[in-house]
PDB file of C-alpha atoms in Angstrom:
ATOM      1  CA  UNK A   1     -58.377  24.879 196.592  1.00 36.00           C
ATOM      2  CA  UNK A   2     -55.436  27.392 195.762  1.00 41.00           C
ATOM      3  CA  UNK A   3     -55.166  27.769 191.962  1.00 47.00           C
ATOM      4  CA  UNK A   4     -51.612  26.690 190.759  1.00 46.00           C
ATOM      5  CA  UNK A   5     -49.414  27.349 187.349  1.00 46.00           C
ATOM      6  CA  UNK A   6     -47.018  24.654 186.716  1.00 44.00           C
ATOM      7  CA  UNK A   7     -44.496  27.895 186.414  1.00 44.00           C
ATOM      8  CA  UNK A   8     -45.605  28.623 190.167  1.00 48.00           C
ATOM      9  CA  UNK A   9     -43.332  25.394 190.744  1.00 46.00           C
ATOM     10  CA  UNK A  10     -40.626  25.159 188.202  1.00 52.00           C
ATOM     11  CA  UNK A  11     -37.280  26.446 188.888  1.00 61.00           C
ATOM     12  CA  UNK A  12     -34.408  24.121 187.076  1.00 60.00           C
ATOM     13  CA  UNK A  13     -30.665  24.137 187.620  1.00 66.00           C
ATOM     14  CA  UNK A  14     -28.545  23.881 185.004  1.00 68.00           C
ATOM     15  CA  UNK A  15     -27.336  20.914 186.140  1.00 70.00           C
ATOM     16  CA  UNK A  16     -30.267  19.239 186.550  1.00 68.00           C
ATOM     17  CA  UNK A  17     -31.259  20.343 182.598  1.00 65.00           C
ATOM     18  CA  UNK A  18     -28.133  19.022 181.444  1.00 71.00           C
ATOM     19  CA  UNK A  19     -28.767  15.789 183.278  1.00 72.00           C
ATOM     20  CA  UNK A  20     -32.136  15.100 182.165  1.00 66.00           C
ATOM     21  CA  UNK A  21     -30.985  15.796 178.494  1.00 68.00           C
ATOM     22  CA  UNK A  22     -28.146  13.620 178.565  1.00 72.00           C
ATOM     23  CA  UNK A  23     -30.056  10.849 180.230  1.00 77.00           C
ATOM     24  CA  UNK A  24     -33.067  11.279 177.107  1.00 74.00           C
ATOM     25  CA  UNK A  25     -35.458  13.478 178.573  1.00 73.00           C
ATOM     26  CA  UNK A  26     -36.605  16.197 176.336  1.00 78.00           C
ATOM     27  CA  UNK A  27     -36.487  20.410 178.275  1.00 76.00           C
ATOM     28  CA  UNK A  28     -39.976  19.490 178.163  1.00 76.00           C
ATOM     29  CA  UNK A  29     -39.674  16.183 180.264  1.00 80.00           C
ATOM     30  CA  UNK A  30     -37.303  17.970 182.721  1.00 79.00           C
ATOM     31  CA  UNK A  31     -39.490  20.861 183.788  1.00 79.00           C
ATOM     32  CA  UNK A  32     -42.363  18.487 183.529  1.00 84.00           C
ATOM     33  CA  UNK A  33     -40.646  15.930 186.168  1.00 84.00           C
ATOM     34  CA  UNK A  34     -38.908  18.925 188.204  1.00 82.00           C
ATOM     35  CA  UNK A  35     -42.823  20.733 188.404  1.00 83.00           C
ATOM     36  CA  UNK A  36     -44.045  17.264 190.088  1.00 88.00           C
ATOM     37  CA  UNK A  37     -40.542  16.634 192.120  1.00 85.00           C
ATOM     38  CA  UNK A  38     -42.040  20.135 193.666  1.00 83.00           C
ATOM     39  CA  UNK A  39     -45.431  19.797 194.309  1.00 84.00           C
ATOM     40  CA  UNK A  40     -45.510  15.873 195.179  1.00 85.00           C
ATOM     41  CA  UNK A  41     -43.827  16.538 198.013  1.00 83.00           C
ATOM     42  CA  UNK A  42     -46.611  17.179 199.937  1.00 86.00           C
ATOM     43  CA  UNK A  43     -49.047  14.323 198.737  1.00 93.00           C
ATOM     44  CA  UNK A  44     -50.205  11.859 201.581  1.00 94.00           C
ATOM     45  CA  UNK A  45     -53.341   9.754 201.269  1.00 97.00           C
ATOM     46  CA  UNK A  46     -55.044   7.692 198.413  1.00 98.00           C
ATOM     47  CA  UNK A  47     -53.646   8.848 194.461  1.00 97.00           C
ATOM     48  CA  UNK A  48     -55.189   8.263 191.465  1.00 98.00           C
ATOM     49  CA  UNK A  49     -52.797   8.405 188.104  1.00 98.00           C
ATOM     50  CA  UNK A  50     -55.527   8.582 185.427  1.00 98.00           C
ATOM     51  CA  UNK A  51     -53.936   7.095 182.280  1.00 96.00           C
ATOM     52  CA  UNK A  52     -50.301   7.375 183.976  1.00 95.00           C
ATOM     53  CA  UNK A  53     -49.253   3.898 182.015  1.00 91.00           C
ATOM     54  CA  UNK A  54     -46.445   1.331 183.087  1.00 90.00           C
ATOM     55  CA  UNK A  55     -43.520   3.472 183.911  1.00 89.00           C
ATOM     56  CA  UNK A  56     -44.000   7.367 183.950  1.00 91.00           C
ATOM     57  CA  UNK A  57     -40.971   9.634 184.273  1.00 87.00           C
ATOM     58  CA  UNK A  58     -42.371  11.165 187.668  1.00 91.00           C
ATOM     59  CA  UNK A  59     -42.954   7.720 189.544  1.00 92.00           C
ATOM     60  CA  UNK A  60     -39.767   7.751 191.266  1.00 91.00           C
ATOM     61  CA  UNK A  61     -40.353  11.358 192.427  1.00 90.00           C
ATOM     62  CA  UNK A  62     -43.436  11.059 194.773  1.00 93.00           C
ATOM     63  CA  UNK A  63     -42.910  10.575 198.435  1.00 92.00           C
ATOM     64  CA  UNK A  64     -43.217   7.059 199.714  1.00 92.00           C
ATOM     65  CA  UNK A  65     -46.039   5.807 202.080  1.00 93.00           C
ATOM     66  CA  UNK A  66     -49.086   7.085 199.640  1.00 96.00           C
ATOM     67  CA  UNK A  67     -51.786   4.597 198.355  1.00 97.00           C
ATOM     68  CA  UNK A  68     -50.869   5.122 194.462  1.00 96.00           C
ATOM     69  CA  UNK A  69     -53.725   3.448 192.322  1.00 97.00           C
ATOM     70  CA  UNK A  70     -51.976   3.168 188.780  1.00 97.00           C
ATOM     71  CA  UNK A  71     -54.376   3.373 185.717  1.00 98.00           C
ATOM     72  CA  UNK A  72     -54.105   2.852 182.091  1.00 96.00           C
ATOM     73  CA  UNK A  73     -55.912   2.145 178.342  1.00 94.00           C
ATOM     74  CA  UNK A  74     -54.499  -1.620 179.342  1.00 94.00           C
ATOM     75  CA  UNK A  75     -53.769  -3.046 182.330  1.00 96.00           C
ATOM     76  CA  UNK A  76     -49.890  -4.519 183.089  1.00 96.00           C
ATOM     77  CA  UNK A  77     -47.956  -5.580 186.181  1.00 95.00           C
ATOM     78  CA  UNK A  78     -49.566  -2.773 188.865  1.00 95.00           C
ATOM     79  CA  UNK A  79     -51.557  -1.087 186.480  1.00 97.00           C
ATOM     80  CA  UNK A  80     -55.401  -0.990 186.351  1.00 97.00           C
ATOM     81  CA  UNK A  81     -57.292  -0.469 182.812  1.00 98.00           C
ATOM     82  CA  UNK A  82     -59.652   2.062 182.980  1.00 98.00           C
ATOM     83  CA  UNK A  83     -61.237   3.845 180.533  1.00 97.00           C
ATOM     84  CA  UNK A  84     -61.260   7.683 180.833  1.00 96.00           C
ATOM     85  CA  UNK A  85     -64.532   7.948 178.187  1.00 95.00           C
ATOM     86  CA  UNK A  86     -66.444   5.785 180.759  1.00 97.00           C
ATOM     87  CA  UNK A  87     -67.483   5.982 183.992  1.00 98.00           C
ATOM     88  CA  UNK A  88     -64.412   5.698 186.647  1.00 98.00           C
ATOM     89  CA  UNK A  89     -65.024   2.579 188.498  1.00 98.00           C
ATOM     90  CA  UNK A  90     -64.433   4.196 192.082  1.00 98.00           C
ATOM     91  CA  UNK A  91     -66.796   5.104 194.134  1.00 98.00           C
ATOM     92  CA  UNK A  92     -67.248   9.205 195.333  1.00 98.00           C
ATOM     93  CA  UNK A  93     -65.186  10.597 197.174  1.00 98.00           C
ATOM     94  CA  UNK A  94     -62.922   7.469 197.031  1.00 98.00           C
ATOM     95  CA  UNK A  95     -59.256   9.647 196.868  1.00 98.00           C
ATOM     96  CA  UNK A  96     -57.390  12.542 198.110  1.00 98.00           C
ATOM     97  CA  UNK A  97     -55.403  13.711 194.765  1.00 97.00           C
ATOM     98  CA  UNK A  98     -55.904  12.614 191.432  1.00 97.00           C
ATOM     99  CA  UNK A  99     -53.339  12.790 188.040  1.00 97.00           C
ATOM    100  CA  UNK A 100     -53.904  12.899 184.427  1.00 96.00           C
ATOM    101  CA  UNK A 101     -50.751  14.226 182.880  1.00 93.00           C
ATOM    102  CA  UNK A 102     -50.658  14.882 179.355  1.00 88.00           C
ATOM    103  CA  UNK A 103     -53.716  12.308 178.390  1.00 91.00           C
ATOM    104  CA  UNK A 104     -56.287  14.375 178.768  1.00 90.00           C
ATOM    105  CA  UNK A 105     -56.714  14.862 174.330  1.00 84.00           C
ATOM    106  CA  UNK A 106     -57.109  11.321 174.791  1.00 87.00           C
ATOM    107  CA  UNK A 107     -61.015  12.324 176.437  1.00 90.00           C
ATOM    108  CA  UNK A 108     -63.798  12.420 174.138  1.00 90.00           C
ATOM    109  CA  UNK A 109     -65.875  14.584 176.402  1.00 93.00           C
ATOM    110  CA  UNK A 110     -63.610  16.412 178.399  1.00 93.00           C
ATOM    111  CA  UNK A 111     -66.281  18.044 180.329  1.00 94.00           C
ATOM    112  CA  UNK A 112     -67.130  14.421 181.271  1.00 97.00           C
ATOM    113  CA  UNK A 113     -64.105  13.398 183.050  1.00 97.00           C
ATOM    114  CA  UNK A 114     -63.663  16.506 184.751  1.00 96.00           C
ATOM    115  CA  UNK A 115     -66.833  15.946 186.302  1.00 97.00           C
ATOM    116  CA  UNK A 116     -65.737  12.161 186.828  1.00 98.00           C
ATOM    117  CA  UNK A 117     -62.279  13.314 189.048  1.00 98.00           C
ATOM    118  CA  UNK A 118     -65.187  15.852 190.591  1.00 97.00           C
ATOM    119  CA  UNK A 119     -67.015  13.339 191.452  1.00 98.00           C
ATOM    120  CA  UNK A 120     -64.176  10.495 193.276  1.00 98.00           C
ATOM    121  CA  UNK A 121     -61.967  13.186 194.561  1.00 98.00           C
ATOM    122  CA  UNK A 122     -62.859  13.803 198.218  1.00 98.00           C
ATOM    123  CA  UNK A 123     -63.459  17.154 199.577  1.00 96.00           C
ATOM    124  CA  UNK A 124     -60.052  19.447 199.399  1.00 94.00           C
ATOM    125  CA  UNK A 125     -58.569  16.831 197.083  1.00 95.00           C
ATOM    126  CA  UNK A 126     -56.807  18.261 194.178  1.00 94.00           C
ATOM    127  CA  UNK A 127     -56.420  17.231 190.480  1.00 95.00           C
ATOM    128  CA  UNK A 128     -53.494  17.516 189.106  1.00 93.00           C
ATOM    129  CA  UNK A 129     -53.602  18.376 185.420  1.00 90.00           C
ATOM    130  CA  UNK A 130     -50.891  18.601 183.112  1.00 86.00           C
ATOM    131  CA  UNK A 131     -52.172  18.984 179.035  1.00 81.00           C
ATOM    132  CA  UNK A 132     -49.881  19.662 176.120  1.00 72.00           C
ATOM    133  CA  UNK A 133     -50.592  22.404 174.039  1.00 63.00           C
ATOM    134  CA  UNK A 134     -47.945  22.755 171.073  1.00 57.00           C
ATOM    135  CA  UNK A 135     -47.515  19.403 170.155  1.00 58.00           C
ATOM    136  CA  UNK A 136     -47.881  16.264 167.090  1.00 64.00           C
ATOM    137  CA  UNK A 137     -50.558  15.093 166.274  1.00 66.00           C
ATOM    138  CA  UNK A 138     -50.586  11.469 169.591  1.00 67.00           C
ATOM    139  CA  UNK A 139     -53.204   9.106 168.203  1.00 71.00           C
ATOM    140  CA  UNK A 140     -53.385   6.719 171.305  1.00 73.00           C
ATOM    141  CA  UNK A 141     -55.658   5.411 169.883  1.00 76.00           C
ATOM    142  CA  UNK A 142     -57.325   9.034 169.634  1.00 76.00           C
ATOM    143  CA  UNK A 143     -56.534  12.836 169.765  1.00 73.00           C
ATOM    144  CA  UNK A 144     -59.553  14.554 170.303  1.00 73.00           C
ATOM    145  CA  UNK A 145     -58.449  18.095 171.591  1.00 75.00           C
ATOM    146  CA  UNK A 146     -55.612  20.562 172.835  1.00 73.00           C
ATOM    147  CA  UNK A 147     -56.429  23.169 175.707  1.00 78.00           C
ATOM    148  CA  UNK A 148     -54.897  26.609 176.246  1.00 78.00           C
ATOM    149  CA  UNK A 149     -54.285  27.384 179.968  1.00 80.00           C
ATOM    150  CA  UNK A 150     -57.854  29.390 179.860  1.00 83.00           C
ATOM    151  CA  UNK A 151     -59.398  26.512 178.663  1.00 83.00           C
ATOM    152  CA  UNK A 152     -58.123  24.096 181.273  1.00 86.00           C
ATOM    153  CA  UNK A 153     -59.283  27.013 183.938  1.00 88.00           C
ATOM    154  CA  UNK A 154     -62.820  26.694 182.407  1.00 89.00           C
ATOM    155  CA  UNK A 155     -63.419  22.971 182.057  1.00 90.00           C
ATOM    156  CA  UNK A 156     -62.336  22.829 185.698  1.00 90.00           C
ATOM    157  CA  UNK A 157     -64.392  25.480 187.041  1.00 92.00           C
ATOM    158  CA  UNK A 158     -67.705  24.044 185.244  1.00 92.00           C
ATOM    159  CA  UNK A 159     -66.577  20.486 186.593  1.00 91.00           C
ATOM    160  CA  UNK A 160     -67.017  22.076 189.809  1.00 88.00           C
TER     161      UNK A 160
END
C-alpha cells in the first residue's frame, strides 16, 4: 500500500472555499470533503465507514455502484451500530476500503481497532484515516486521545 498525506490530495479553488463557507462548512470541512472528493474517486468494492454517523459531509462525494456499509455509536435509517471498543462484527477479510474520519479519539485502545480494520480489510485494501489534532475537547460520549501525523504512521505500522 502507497503511503498517502491528506496534503498529497488537497488542492482547493477559491471558489470552491468560498462555497463551502457560505454554505456552513468550516476551511476545515472544505479541505476535509475536497481530500475525499479526490481520493474516492477510485473506490470500487465493499466500504466500511467506521463511526461515519447519519449524514457525513463526504457521502455525496463517493462514486456510485460501491457496497457502502454505514456504521455508528447508534444505529438510524441505513446505519449499523457498532462499537469501535469491541470487536467489529465482520468477518476477515470481509471489505476492500475501510473509513474512520475524525472518530478515532473516540477508541479506547487505539492499537485495538487498528488491528480490528487489519484484521476485516482484505488484502490491498486501504484504511482511510482522517484524526483531528488541534481541536476542543468532543466528548461523544468519550475523548480518549489526539494523534500527531507520526503517531498515526506508528499505530498503523504496528497494526500491520
Amino acid at each position: 500500500m502507497t503511503e498517502m498525506k491528506a496534503m498529497d490530495y488537497v488542492h482547493v479553488t477559491i471558489r470552491r472555499a468560498i462555497s463551502g463557507a457560505l454554505s456552513g462548512k468550516t476551511i476545515g470541512r472544505v479541505f476535509f470533503n475536497e481530500a475525499i472528493r479526490n481520493v474516492a474517486h477510485d473506490i470500487k468494492g465493499r466500504i466500511l465507514d467506521l463511526a461515519g454517523g447519519k449524514s457525513p459531509s463526504y457521502l455525496p462525494l463517493l462514486p456510485d455502484g460501491i457496497d457502502f456499509v454505514r456504521t455508528d455509536a447508534v444505529a438510524s435509517e441505513g446505519v449499523m451500530k457498532v462499537d469501535i471498543n469491541a470487536p467489529l462484527p465482520f468477518p476477515d477479510k470481509s471489505f476492500d476500503d475501510v473509513f474512520l474520519f475524525n472518530a478515532l479519539y473516540a477508541a479506547e485502545n487505539p492499537e485495538f481497532l487498528a488491528r480490528e480494520v487489519y484484521r476485516i480489510l482484505k488484502s490491498g485494501g486501504s484504511w482511510f484515516l482522517a484524526s483531528p489534532f488541534v481541536a476542543n475537547e468532543m466528548p461523544e460520549p468519550h475523548d480518549y486521545v489526539r494523534f500527531t501525523a507520526e503517531g498515526l504512521e506508528r499505530l498503523c505500522r504496528n497494526a500491520g
